[in-house]
Coordinates of N, CA and C in Angstrom, one line a residue:
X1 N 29.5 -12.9 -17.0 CA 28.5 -11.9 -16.6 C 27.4 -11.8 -17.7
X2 N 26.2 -12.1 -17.4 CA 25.3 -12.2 -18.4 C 25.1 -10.3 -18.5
X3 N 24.6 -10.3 -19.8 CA 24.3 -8.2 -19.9 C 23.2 -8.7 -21.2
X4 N 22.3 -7.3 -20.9 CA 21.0 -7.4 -21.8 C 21.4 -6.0 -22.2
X5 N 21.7 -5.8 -23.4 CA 21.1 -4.5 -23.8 C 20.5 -4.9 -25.4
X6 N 19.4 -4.5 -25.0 CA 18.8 -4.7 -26.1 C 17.6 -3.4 -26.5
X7 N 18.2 -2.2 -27.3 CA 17.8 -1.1 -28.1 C 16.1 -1.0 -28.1
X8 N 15.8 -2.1 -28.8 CA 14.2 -2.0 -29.1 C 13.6 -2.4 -27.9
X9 N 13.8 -3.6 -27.1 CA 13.2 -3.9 -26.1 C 13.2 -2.1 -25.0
X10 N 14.2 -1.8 -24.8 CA 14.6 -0.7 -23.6 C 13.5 0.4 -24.2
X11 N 13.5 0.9 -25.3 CA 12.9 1.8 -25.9 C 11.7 1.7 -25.7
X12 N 11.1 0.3 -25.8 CA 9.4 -0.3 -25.6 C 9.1 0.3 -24.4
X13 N 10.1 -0.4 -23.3 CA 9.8 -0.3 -21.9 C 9.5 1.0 -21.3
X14 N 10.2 2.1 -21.8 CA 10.6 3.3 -21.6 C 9.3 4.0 -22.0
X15 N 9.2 3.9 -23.7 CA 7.8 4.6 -23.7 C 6.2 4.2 -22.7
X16 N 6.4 2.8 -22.7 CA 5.3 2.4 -21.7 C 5.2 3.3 -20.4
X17 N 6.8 3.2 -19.7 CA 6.6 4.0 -18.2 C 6.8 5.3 -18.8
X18 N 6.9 6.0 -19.8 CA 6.5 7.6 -20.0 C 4.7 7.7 -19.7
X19 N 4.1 7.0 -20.8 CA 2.5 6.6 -20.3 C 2.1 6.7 -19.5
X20 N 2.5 6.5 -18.3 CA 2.1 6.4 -17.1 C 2.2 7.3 -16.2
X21 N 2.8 8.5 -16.6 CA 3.0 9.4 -15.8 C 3.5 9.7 -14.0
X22 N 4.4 8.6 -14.3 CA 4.6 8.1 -12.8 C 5.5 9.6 -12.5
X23 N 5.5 9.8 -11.0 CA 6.5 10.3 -10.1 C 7.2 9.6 -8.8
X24 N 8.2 8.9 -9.0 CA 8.5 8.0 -8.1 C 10.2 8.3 -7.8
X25 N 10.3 8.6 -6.6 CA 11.6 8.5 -6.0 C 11.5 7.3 -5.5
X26 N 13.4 6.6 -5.9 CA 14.0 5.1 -5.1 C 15.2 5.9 -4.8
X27 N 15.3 5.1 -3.9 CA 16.7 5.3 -3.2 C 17.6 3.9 -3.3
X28 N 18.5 3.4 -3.5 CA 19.7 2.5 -3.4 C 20.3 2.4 -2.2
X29 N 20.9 1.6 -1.6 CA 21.7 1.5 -0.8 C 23.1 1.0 -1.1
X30 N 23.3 0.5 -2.2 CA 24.6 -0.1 -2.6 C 25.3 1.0 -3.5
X31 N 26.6 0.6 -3.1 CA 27.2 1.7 -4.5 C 27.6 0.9 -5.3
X32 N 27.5 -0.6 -5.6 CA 27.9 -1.0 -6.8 C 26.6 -1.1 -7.5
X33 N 25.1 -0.5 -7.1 CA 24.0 -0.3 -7.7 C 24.3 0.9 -8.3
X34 N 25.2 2.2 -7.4 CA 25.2 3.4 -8.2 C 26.2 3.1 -9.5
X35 N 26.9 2.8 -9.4 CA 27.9 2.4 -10.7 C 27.4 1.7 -11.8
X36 N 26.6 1.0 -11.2 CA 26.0 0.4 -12.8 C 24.6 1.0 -13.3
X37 N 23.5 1.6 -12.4 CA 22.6 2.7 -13.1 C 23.0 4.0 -13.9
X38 N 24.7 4.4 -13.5 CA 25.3 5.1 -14.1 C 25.9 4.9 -15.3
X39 N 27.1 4.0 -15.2 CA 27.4 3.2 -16.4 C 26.9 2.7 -17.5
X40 N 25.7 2.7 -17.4 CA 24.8 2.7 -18.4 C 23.8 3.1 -18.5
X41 N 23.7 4.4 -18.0 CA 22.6 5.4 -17.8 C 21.2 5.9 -17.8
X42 N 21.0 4.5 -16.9 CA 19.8 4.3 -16.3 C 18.7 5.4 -15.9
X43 N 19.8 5.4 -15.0 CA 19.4 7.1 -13.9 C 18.6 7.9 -15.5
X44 N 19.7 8.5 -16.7 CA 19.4 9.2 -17.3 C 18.4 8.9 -17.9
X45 N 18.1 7.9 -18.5 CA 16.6 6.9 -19.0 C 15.5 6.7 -18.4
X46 N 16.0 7.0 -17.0 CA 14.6 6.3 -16.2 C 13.9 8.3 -15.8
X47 N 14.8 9.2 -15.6 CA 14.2 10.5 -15.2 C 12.9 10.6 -16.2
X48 N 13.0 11.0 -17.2 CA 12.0 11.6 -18.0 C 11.1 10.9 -18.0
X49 N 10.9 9.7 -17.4 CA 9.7 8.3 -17.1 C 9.1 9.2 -15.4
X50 N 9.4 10.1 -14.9 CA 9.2 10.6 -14.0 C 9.6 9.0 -12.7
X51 N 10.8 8.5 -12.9 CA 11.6 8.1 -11.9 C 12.7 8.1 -11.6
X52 N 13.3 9.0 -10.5 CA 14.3 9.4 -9.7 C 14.9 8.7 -9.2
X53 N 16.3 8.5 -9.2 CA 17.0 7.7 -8.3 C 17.7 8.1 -7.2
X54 N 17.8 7.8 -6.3 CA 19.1 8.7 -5.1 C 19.9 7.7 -5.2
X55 N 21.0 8.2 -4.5 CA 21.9 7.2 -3.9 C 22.2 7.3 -2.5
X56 N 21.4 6.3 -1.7 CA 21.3 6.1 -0.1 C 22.6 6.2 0.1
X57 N 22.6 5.7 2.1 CA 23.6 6.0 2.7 C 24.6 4.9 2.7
X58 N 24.3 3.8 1.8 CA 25.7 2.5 1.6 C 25.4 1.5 1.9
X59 N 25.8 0.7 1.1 CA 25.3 -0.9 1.8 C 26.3 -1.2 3.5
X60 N 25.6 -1.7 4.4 CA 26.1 -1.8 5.7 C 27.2 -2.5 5.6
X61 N 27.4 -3.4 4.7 CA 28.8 -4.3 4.4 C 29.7 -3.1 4.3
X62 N 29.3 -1.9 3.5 CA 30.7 -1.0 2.9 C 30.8 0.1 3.4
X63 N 30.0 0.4 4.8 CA 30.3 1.8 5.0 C 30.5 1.4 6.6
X64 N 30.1 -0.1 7.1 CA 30.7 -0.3 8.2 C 32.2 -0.4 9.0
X65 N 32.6 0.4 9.8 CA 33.9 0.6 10.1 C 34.1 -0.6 11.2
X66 N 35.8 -0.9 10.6 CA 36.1 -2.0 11.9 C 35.9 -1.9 13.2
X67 N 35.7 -0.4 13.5 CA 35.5 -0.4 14.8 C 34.1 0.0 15.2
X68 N 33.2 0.1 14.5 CA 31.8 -0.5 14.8 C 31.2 -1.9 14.7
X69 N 32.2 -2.9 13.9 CA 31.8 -4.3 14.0 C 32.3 -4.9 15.4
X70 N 33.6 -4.3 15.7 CA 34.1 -4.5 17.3 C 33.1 -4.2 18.5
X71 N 32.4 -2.9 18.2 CA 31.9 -2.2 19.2 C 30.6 -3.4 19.4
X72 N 29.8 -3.8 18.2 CA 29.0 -4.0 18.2 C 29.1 -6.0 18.4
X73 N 30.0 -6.2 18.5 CA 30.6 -7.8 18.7 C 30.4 -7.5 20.4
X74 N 31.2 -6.7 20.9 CA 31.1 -6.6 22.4 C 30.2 -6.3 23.2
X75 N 29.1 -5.3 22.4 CA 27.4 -5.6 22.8 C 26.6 -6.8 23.0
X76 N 26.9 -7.7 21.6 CA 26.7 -9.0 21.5 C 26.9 -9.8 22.5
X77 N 28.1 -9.9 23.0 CA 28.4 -10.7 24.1 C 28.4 -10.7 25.7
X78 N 28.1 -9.0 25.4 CA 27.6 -8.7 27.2 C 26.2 -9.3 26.8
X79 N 25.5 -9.1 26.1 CA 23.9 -9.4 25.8 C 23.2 -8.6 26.3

């Protein structure tokens, strides 16, 4: 698994998007995107840059129930 942390680079970047004054909400859809903006606290580094993160409603892989991929297989095939 390649990993970048690198102190002075992140700190550069950070003060640049402070400069800017941005106000931007994103939203995610994955929760293995929320676990790693958290784990290394992104979220908390990126707020005071005035950008917000949410965490959407799930990537469709992980919040799809077997019995919506059934329901939706049998749509399929009536057409």
């Amino acid at each position: 698994m390649f990993r970048f942390r690198d102190r002075e680079t992140a700190s550069r970047i950070v003060g640049e998007l402070r400069k800017m004054g941005l106000n931007l909400f994103l939203m995610h859809v994955c929760g293995t995107h929320q676990d790693t903006l958290v784990r290394y606290g992104l979220d908390r580094l990126l707020e005071p840059c005035g950008i917000k993160i949410r965490q959407g409603p799930g990537c469709p892989v992980c919040v799809t129930t077997q019995r919506e991929i059934e329901e939706a297989l049998l749509l399929a095939r009536k057409g």
